[in-house]
CSV table of C-alpha atoms and ligand atoms in Angstrom, one decimal:
chain,number,residue,atom,x,y,z
A,143,MET,CA,0.0,0.0,0.0
A,144,GLU,CA,1.1,3.5,-0.7
A,145,TYR,CA,0.4,6.1,2.0
A,146,ARG,CA,-0.2,9.8,1.2
A,147,SER,CA,-0.3,12.9,3.4
A,148,LEU,CA,-3.7,14.3,3.9
A,149,GLY,CA,-3.0,17.6,2.3
A,150,SER,CA,-0.5,19.6,4.3
A,151,SER,CA,-1.4,17.8,7.6
A,152,GLY,CA,0.8,15.3,9.2
A,153,LEU,CA,-1.7,12.5,8.8
A,154,MET,CA,-0.9,9.6,6.5
A,155,VAL,CA,-3.8,7.9,4.8
A,156,SER,CA,-3.7,4.8,2.6
A,157,ALA,CA,-4.0,5.9,-1.1
A,158,LEU,CA,-6.9,3.5,-1.4
A,159,SER,CA,-9.5,3.5,1.3
A,160,PHE,CA,-12.9,1.9,1.8
A,161,GLY,CA,-16.4,3.3,2.2
A,162,THR,CA,-19.7,2.1,3.4
A,163,TRP,CA,-22.4,4.0,1.4
A,164,VAL,CA,-25.4,1.8,0.1
A,165,THR,CA,-23.6,-1.3,1.3
A,166,PHE,CA,-23.1,-1.5,5.1
A,167,GLY,CA,-26.3,-2.0,7.1
A,168,ASP,CA,-28.3,-2.1,3.8
A,169,GLN,CA,-27.3,-3.9,0.6
A,170,VAL,CA,-24.8,-6.4,2.2
A,171,GLN,CA,-25.0,-8.8,5.1
A,172,GLU,CA,-22.6,-8.4,8.0
A,173,ASP,CA,-20.4,-11.3,6.9
A,174,THR,CA,-19.7,-9.6,3.6
A,175,ALA,CA,-19.0,-6.3,5.3
A,176,ARG,CA,-16.6,-8.0,7.6
A,177,ALA,CA,-14.8,-9.9,4.7
A,178,CYS,CA,-14.4,-6.5,2.9
A,179,MET,CA,-12.9,-4.8,5.9
A,180,ILE,CA,-10.5,-7.6,6.5
A,181,ALA,CA,-9.5,-7.7,2.9
A,182,ALA,CA,-8.9,-4.0,3.0
A,183,ARG,CA,-6.8,-4.2,6.2
A,184,GLU,CA,-4.8,-7.1,4.7
A,185,ALA,CA,-4.0,-4.9,1.7
A,186,GLY,CA,-2.8,-2.1,4.1
A,187,VAL,CA,-5.9,0.1,3.9
A,188,ASN,CA,-6.0,2.3,7.1
A,189,PHE,CA,-8.8,4.7,6.1
A,190,PHE,CA,-12.5,3.8,6.5
A,191,ASP,CA,-15.3,6.1,5.6
A,192,THR,CA,-18.9,6.3,6.8
A,193,ALA,CA,-21.6,8.9,7.7
A,194,GLU,CA,-24.4,9.3,10.2
A,195,VAL,CA,-26.9,9.2,7.3
A,196,TYR,CA,-25.7,5.9,5.7
A,197,ALA,CA,-28.5,3.3,6.3
A,198,GLU,CA,-29.8,5.7,8.9
A,199,GLY,CA,-26.9,5.0,11.3
A,200,ARG,CA,-26.6,1.3,10.7
A,201,ALA,CA,-23.5,1.6,8.6
A,202,GLU,CA,-21.7,3.2,11.5
A,203,GLU,CA,-23.0,0.4,13.8
A,204,VAL,CA,-21.8,-2.3,11.5
A,205,MET,CA,-18.4,-0.7,10.9
A,206,GLY,CA,-17.8,0.0,14.6
A,207,GLY,CA,-18.9,-3.5,15.5
A,208,ILE,CA,-16.4,-5.1,13.1
A,209,ILE,CA,-13.5,-2.9,14.4
A,210,GLU,CA,-14.4,-3.9,17.9
A,211,LYS,CA,-14.7,-7.6,17.2
A,212,GLU,CA,-11.6,-7.8,15.1
A,213,GLY,CA,-9.7,-6.0,17.9
A,214,TRP,CA,-7.7,-3.8,15.5
A,215,LYS,CA,-5.4,-1.3,17.2
A,216,ARG,CA,-7.2,2.0,17.2
A,217,SER,CA,-4.0,4.0,16.3
A,218,ASP,CA,-3.6,1.9,13.1
A,219,LEU,CA,-7.0,3.1,11.8
A,220,VAL,CA,-8.2,6.4,10.3
A,221,ILE,CA,-11.9,6.5,10.9
A,222,ALA,CA,-14.0,9.1,9.1
A,223,THR,CA,-17.6,10.0,9.5
A,224,LYS,CA,-19.8,12.8,8.2
A,225,LEU,CA,-22.6,14.9,9.8
A,226,PHE,CA,-25.6,16.6,8.2
A,227,TRP,CA,-28.5,14.3,7.9
A,228,GLY,CA,-29.0,12.8,11.3
A,229,GLY,CA,-32.8,12.3,11.5
A,230,LYS,CA,-36.2,13.8,10.7
A,231,GLY,CA,-36.5,16.4,13.4
A,232,PRO,CA,-35.8,20.1,12.5
A,233,ASN,CA,-32.6,20.0,14.6
A,234,ASP,CA,-31.4,16.6,13.5
A,235,ARG,CA,-30.0,17.9,10.3
A,236,GLY,CA,-27.8,20.6,9.0
A,237,LEU,CA,-24.7,22.2,10.5
A,238,SER,CA,-26.0,24.1,13.5
A,239,ARG,CA,-23.9,23.9,16.6
A,240,LYS,CA,-26.6,21.8,18.2
A,241,HIS,CA,-26.7,19.2,15.5
A,242,ILE,CA,-22.9,19.0,15.2
A,243,MET,CA,-22.4,18.4,18.9
A,244,GLU,CA,-25.3,16.0,19.3
A,245,GLY,CA,-24.7,14.3,15.9
A,246,MET,CA,-21.0,13.6,16.8
A,247,ASP,CA,-21.9,12.1,20.2
A,248,ALA,CA,-24.5,9.8,18.5
A,249,SER,CA,-22.1,8.8,15.8
A,250,LEU,CA,-19.4,7.9,18.3
A,251,ASP,CA,-21.9,5.9,20.3
A,252,ARG,CA,-23.0,3.9,17.3
A,253,MET,CA,-19.4,3.1,16.4
A,254,HIS,CA,-18.4,2.4,20.0
A,255,LEU,CA,-15.4,4.8,19.6
A,256,ASP,CA,-14.1,7.6,21.8
A,257,TYR,CA,-13.1,9.7,18.8
A,258,ALA,CA,-13.2,9.9,15.0
A,259,ASP,CA,-10.0,10.7,13.2
A,260,LEU,CA,-11.9,12.8,10.6
A,261,VAL,CA,-15.3,14.4,10.7
A,262,TYR,CA,-16.9,16.2,7.7
A,263,CYS,CA,-19.7,18.6,7.1
A,264,HIS,CA,-21.5,16.3,4.6
A,265,ARG,CA,-22.8,19.3,2.6
A,266,PRO,CA,-22.9,23.1,2.9
A,267,ASP,CA,-25.9,24.3,5.0
A,268,PRO,CA,-27.3,27.5,3.6
A,269,ARG,CA,-29.5,27.9,6.8
A,270,THR,CA,-26.6,28.1,9.2
A,271,PRO,CA,-24.0,30.9,9.2
A,272,ILE,CA,-20.6,29.4,8.3
A,273,GLU,CA,-19.2,31.0,11.4
A,274,GLU,CA,-21.4,29.0,13.7
A,275,THR,CA,-20.3,25.8,11.9
A,276,VAL,CA,-16.6,26.6,12.0
A,277,TRP,CA,-16.8,27.3,15.7
A,278,ALA,CA,-18.6,24.0,16.3
A,279,MET,CA,-16.3,21.9,14.1
A,280,SER,CA,-13.3,23.5,15.7
A,281,ASP,CA,-14.7,22.7,19.1
A,282,LEU,CA,-15.1,19.0,18.2
A,283,VAL,CA,-11.4,19.0,17.4
A,284,ARG,CA,-10.4,20.9,20.5
A,285,ASN,CA,-12.6,18.6,22.7
A,286,GLY,CA,-10.8,15.6,21.3
A,287,LEU,CA,-13.9,14.1,19.6
A,288,ALA,CA,-12.2,14.3,16.2
A,289,PHE,CA,-8.6,15.0,15.1
A,290,TYR,CA,-9.3,16.9,11.9
A,291,TRP,CA,-12.4,18.4,10.3
A,292,GLY,CA,-13.4,18.9,6.7
A,293,THR,CA,-16.1,19.5,4.2
A,294,SER,CA,-17.9,17.5,1.5
A,295,GLU,CA,-19.1,19.1,-1.7
A,296,TRP,CA,-18.5,22.7,-0.5
A,297,SER,CA,-17.6,25.3,-3.1
A,298,ALA,CA,-14.1,26.7,-3.1
A,299,GLN,CA,-15.6,30.0,-2.0
A,300,GLN,CA,-17.3,28.3,1.0
A,301,ILE,CA,-14.1,26.6,2.0
A,302,MET,CA,-12.1,29.9,1.7
A,303,GLU,CA,-14.7,31.6,3.9
A,304,ALA,CA,-14.4,28.8,6.6
A,305,TRP,CA,-10.6,29.3,6.4
A,306,ALA,CA,-10.9,33.1,6.8
A,307,ILE,CA,-13.1,32.7,9.8
A,308,ALA,CA,-10.8,30.1,11.4
A,309,ARG,CA,-7.8,32.4,10.9
A,310,ARG,CA,-9.6,35.5,12.3
A,311,GLU,CA,-11.0,33.7,15.4
A,312,HIS,CA,-7.9,31.5,16.0
A,313,LEU,CA,-10.0,28.3,15.4
A,314,VAL,CA,-9.0,25.0,13.8
A,315,PRO,CA,-9.4,25.4,10.0
A,316,PRO,CA,-10.7,22.6,7.7
A,317,THR,CA,-8.1,20.1,6.6
A,318,MET,CA,-9.8,18.2,3.8
A,319,GLU,CA,-12.6,18.1,1.3
A,320,GLN,CA,-14.6,15.0,0.2
A,321,PRO,CA,-15.6,15.7,-3.4
A,322,GLN,CA,-16.8,13.3,-6.1
A,323,TYR,CA,-14.0,12.7,-8.5
A,324,ASN,CA,-13.8,10.2,-11.4
A,325,MET,CA,-13.2,10.3,-15.2
A,326,PHE,CA,-16.6,11.9,-15.7
A,327,THR,CA,-16.6,14.4,-12.8
A,328,ARG,CA,-13.5,16.5,-12.8
A,329,ASP,CA,-14.1,20.2,-12.5
A,330,ARG,CA,-14.0,20.7,-8.7
A,331,VAL,CA,-10.8,18.7,-8.0
A,332,GLU,CA,-8.9,19.7,-11.1
A,333,HIS,CA,-10.1,23.3,-11.5
A,334,GLU,CA,-12.2,24.9,-8.8
A,335,TYR,CA,-10.0,23.8,-5.9
A,336,ALA,CA,-6.7,24.5,-7.6
A,337,ARG,CA,-5.8,27.5,-5.4
A,338,LEU,CA,-6.8,25.7,-2.2
A,339,TYR,CA,-4.1,23.1,-2.6
A,340,GLU,CA,-1.3,25.8,-2.7
A,341,GLU,CA,-2.8,28.3,-0.3
A,342,PHE,CA,-4.4,26.2,2.4
A,343,GLY,CA,-2.8,22.7,1.9
A,344,LEU,CA,-6.2,21.2,1.3
A,345,GLY,CA,-6.3,17.4,1.2
A,346,THR,CA,-9.0,15.4,-0.8
A,347,THR,CA,-10.6,12.1,0.0
A,348,ILE,CA,-12.5,11.4,-3.2
A,349,TRP,CA,-15.8,9.5,-3.6
A,350,SER,CA,-17.4,7.4,-6.4
A,351,PRO,CA,-14.1,6.8,-8.2
A,352,LEU,CA,-16.1,4.5,-10.6
A,353,ALA,CA,-19.1,6.8,-11.0
A,354,GLY,CA,-21.1,4.4,-8.9
A,355,GLY,CA,-20.1,1.4,-11.0
A,356,LEU,CA,-20.7,2.9,-14.5
A,357,LEU,CA,-16.9,2.9,-15.1
A,358,THR,CA,-16.7,-0.8,-14.5
A,359,GLY,CA,-18.4,-1.4,-17.9
A,360,LYS,CA,-21.2,-3.5,-16.4
A,361,TYR,CA,-23.9,-1.0,-17.3
A,362,ASN,CA,-22.9,-1.1,-21.0
A,363,ARG,CA,-25.9,-3.2,-21.9
A,364,GLY,CA,-28.4,-1.7,-19.4
A,365,ILE,CA,-29.0,-2.0,-15.7
A,366,PRO,CA,-28.1,-5.5,-14.4
A,367,GLU,CA,-30.1,-7.1,-11.5
A,368,GLY,CA,-28.4,-7.0,-8.1
A,369,THR,CA,-26.6,-3.7,-8.7
A,370,ARG,CA,-27.2,-0.7,-6.5
A,371,VAL,CA,-29.4,0.9,-9.0
A,372,SER,CA,-31.8,-2.0,-9.0
A,373,LEU,CA,-32.2,-1.9,-5.2
A,374,ALA,CA,-35.4,-0.8,-3.5
A,375,GLY,CA,-34.9,2.7,-2.2
A,376,TYR,CA,-32.2,3.6,-4.7
A,377,GLN,CA,-34.4,4.3,-7.7
A,378,TRP,CA,-33.4,7.9,-7.4
A,379,LEU,CA,-30.0,6.9,-8.8
A,380,ARG,CA,-31.4,5.7,-12.1
A,381,PRO,CA,-31.1,8.9,-14.1
A,382,GLY,CA,-27.3,8.7,-13.7
A,383,TYR,CA,-27.4,5.2,-15.4
A,384,GLU,CA,-29.9,5.6,-18.2
A,385,GLY,CA,-31.0,8.5,-20.4
A,386,ASP,CA,-29.0,10.6,-22.8
A,387,GLU,CA,-26.1,11.6,-20.6
A,388,ALA,CA,-25.6,8.0,-19.4
A,389,THR,CA,-25.7,6.7,-23.0
A,390,ALA,CA,-22.9,9.2,-23.9
A,391,ARG,CA,-20.9,8.1,-20.9
A,392,VAL,CA,-21.4,4.4,-21.7
A,393,ALA,CA,-20.1,5.1,-25.3
A,394,LYS,CA,-16.9,6.4,-23.7
A,395,VAL,CA,-16.7,3.5,-21.3
A,396,GLU,CA,-16.7,1.1,-24.3
A,397,LYS,CA,-13.8,2.9,-25.8
A,398,LEU,CA,-12.0,3.0,-22.4
A,399,GLY,CA,-12.5,-0.8,-22.3
A,400,ALA,CA,-10.1,-1.1,-25.2
A,401,VAL,CA,-7.5,0.9,-23.3
A,402,ALA,CA,-7.9,-1.5,-20.3
A,403,LYS,CA,-7.6,-4.5,-22.6
A,404,ASP,CA,-4.3,-3.2,-24.1
A,405,LEU,CA,-3.0,-2.7,-20.5
A,406,GLY,CA,-4.1,-6.1,-19.4
A,407,CYS,CA,-6.3,-4.8,-16.6
A,408,THR,CA,-10.0,-4.5,-15.9
A,409,MET,CA,-12.0,-1.4,-16.6
A,410,ALA,CA,-12.6,-0.9,-12.8
A,411,GLN,CA,-8.8,-1.0,-12.2
A,412,LEU,CA,-8.2,1.6,-14.9
A,413,GLY,CA,-10.9,3.9,-13.5
A,414,VAL,CA,-9.4,3.7,-9.9
A,415,ALA,CA,-5.8,4.0,-11.1
A,416,TRP,CA,-6.7,7.1,-13.2
A,417,CYS,CA,-7.9,8.8,-10.0
A,418,LEU,CA,-4.7,7.8,-8.1
A,419,LYS,CA,-2.6,9.3,-10.8
A,420,ASN,CA,-3.7,12.8,-9.6
A,421,PRO,CA,-1.3,13.9,-6.8
A,422,ARG,CA,-4.0,16.2,-5.4
A,423,VAL,CA,-5.9,13.1,-4.4
A,424,SER,CA,-5.0,12.1,-0.9
A,425,THR,CA,-7.1,8.9,-0.9
A,426,VAL,CA,-9.5,7.2,-3.3
A,427,ILE,CA,-12.5,5.8,-1.3
A,428,LEU,CA,-13.5,2.5,-2.9
A,429,GLY,CA,-17.0,1.1,-2.6
A,430,ALA,CA,-17.8,-2.6,-3.0
A,431,SER,CA,-20.8,-4.9,-2.4
A,432,LYS,CA,-18.6,-8.0,-2.9
A,433,VAL,CA,-15.2,-8.8,-1.6
A,434,GLU,CA,-14.1,-9.9,-5.1
A,435,GLN,CA,-14.9,-6.3,-6.3
A,436,LEU,CA,-12.8,-4.8,-3.6
A,437,ILE,CA,-9.8,-7.1,-4.2
A,438,GLU,CA,-10.0,-6.4,-7.9
A,439,ASN,CA,-10.0,-2.6,-7.3
A,440,LEU,CA,-7.2,-2.7,-4.8
A,441,GLY,CA,-5.1,-4.1,-7.7
A,442,ALA,CA,-5.3,-0.6,-9.3
A,443,LEU,CA,-2.3,0.5,-7.3
A,444,GLU,CA,0.0,-1.6,-9.3
A,445,LEU,CA,-1.3,-0.2,-12.5
A,446,VAL,CA,-0.5,3.5,-11.7
A,447,PRO,CA,3.1,3.4,-12.9
A,448,ARG,CA,2.0,2.1,-16.3
A,449,LEU,CA,-0.3,5.0,-16.9
A,450,ASP,CA,2.4,7.0,-18.7
A,451,ALA,CA,1.9,10.2,-20.7
A,452,ALA,CA,0.9,8.3,-23.9
A,453,VAL,CA,-1.8,6.3,-22.0
A,454,MET,CA,-3.1,9.4,-20.2
A,455,GLU,CA,-3.3,11.2,-23.5
A,456,ARG,CA,-5.2,8.4,-25.1
A,457,ILE,CA,-7.7,8.4,-22.2
A,458,GLU,CA,-7.9,12.2,-22.4
A,459,GLY,CA,-8.8,11.8,-26.1
A,460,ILE,CA,-11.7,9.5,-25.3
A,461,LEU,CA,-13.0,11.6,-22.3
A,462,GLY,CA,-12.7,15.0,-24.0
A,463,ASN,CA,-13.7,16.7,-20.7
A,464,LYS,CA,-10.4,18.1,-19.3
A,465,PRO,CA,-11.3,21.2,-17.3
A,466,VAL,CA,-9.9,24.4,-18.9
A,467,MET,CA,-7.7,26.4,-16.5
A,468,GLU,CA,-7.9,30.2,-16.9
A,469,ARG,CA,-4.2,30.4,-17.5
A,470,ASP,CA,-4.4,27.8,-20.2
A,471,TRP,CA,-6.7,29.9,-22.4
A,472,ARG,CA,-5.2,33.3,-21.7
B,646,LIG,P1,-17.7,3.7,-6.7
B,646,LIG,O1,-18.0,4.7,-7.7
B,646,LIG,O2,-16.4,3.0,-6.8
B,646,LIG,O3,-18.9,2.6,-6.8
B,646,LIG,C1,-18.8,1.4,-6.0
B,646,LIG,C2,-19.9,0.4,-6.5
B,646,LIG,O4,-19.6,0.0,-7.9
B,646,LIG,C3,-19.8,-0.9,-5.7
B,646,LIG,O5,-20.6,-0.8,-4.5
B,646,LIG,C4,-20.4,-1.9,-6.7
B,646,LIG,O6,-21.8,-1.7,-6.8
B,646,LIG,C5,-19.7,-1.4,-8.0
B,646,LIG,N1,-18.4,-2.0,-8.2
B,646,LIG,C6,-17.2,-1.6,-7.5
B,646,LIG,N2,-16.2,-2.3,-8.0
B,646,LIG,C7,-16.6,-3.1,-8.9
B,646,LIG,C8,-16.0,-4.1,-9.7
B,646,LIG,N3,-14.7,-4.3,-9.7
B,646,LIG,N4,-16.8,-4.8,-10.6
B,646,LIG,C9,-18.1,-4.6,-10.7
B,646,LIG,N5,-18.8,-3.6,-9.9
B,646,LIG,C10,-18.0,-2.9,-9.1
B,646,LIG,O7,-17.8,4.2,-5.2
B,646,LIG,P2,-19.1,4.6,-4.3
B,646,LIG,O8,-20.1,5.4,-5.1
B,646,LIG,O9,-19.5,3.4,-3.5
B,646,LIG,O10,-18.3,5.6,-3.3
B,646,LIG,C11,-17.3,5.2,-2.5
B,646,LIG,C12,-17.4,5.7,-1.1
B,646,LIG,O11,-17.3,7.1,-1.1
B,646,LIG,C13,-18.8,5.4,-0.4
B,646,LIG,O12,-18.8,4.1,0.2
B,646,LIG,C14,-18.8,6.5,0.7
B,646,LIG,O13,-18.0,6.1,1.8
B,646,LIG,C15,-18.1,7.6,0.0
B,646,LIG,N6,-19.2,8.6,-0.6
B,646,LIG,C16,-19.2,9.8,-0.1
B,646,LIG,C17,-20.2,10.7,-0.6
B,646,LIG,C18,-20.2,12.1,-0.1
B,646,LIG,O14,-21.2,12.8,-0.3
B,646,LIG,N7,-19.2,12.6,0.7
B,646,LIG,C19,-21.1,10.3,-1.7
B,646,LIG,C20,-21.0,9.0,-2.1
B,646,LIG,C21,-20.0,8.1,-1.6
B,646,LIG,P3,-22.9,-2.8,-7.1
B,646,LIG,O15,-23.4,-3.3,-5.8
B,646,LIG,O16,-23.9,-2.1,-7.9
B,646,LIG,O17,-22.2,-3.9,-7.8
């Protein structure tokens, strides 16, 4: 396993990590969840991602239960959770001081942990002043309930505002962002956040490296049974997998399949390795509903050195979506 710094912080995270959305406490049974976490640990993964909203808290319970039962040393693990959607009541969601404090306590209870290594604001909250959120997140860190705090899907401007408040008030600033990043979704990581890496040392823990499975090639002939899109309660995902935009993406996946074939790897491995190639990515959070998927995707690490300039250019030619930097077109 390769370990990368989380931005300019001193924390080392495995370049490949493992997440629990859709799967833990919902799509997969506990034995599969356990097998996946063990396979990840055996491969050197130290970073595990969850959120209070995943399976309405059950994902945290399952993950915490496995950590407890396996008796893994706490200092070997980097555990991340996210706060925003904690329940149905008016104060169970959002980024008020009340929800952040109560949500964190409930999360730690479910995981049977004394602290999380990382805690994220799962989305921006337009109803709460950023200043209130920055104070509360900073207090979580100062109270020892988390070591670092960050954001997920915040705009560059919102992150800069949080930084400015933290500097002015001598509070703990955000360390990392959790954005979507994959061959089809590039703008934030490659363009919008560009200044934040240099100026604030922002780390990124990226999600949906395979665009929810689309980049594995298994949706090339429609939606197969047993996939996340076919699950009860996840129909809202369908537009991302069918319709005009998805058809255009599938056409690209078919062409990328030829690149994978020439490299002697699977399409999933190519998709993950392509994310790893970006040095601004601190860790790629993998998702898997079967241990075989996870083991296959962990193999992406070995592929990275073979993605040389010629291969990257060939991929770029297929994708045709490289974000344009202002200084490129001036
Ligand atoms: P991916 O884009 O990698 O999708 C993972 C899914 O793709 C798997 O669950 C599986 O779905 C399918 N898959 C994966 N590997 C293979 C393979 N080799 N062959 C065939 N199918 C495969 O990542 P996720 O969307 O799951 O995101 C990863 C993690 O990121 C989440 O678990 C979560 O922790 C985090 N996340 C954070 C978000 C945020 O807002 N901050 C939002 C979303 C995710 P199937 O069961 O259909 O086969």
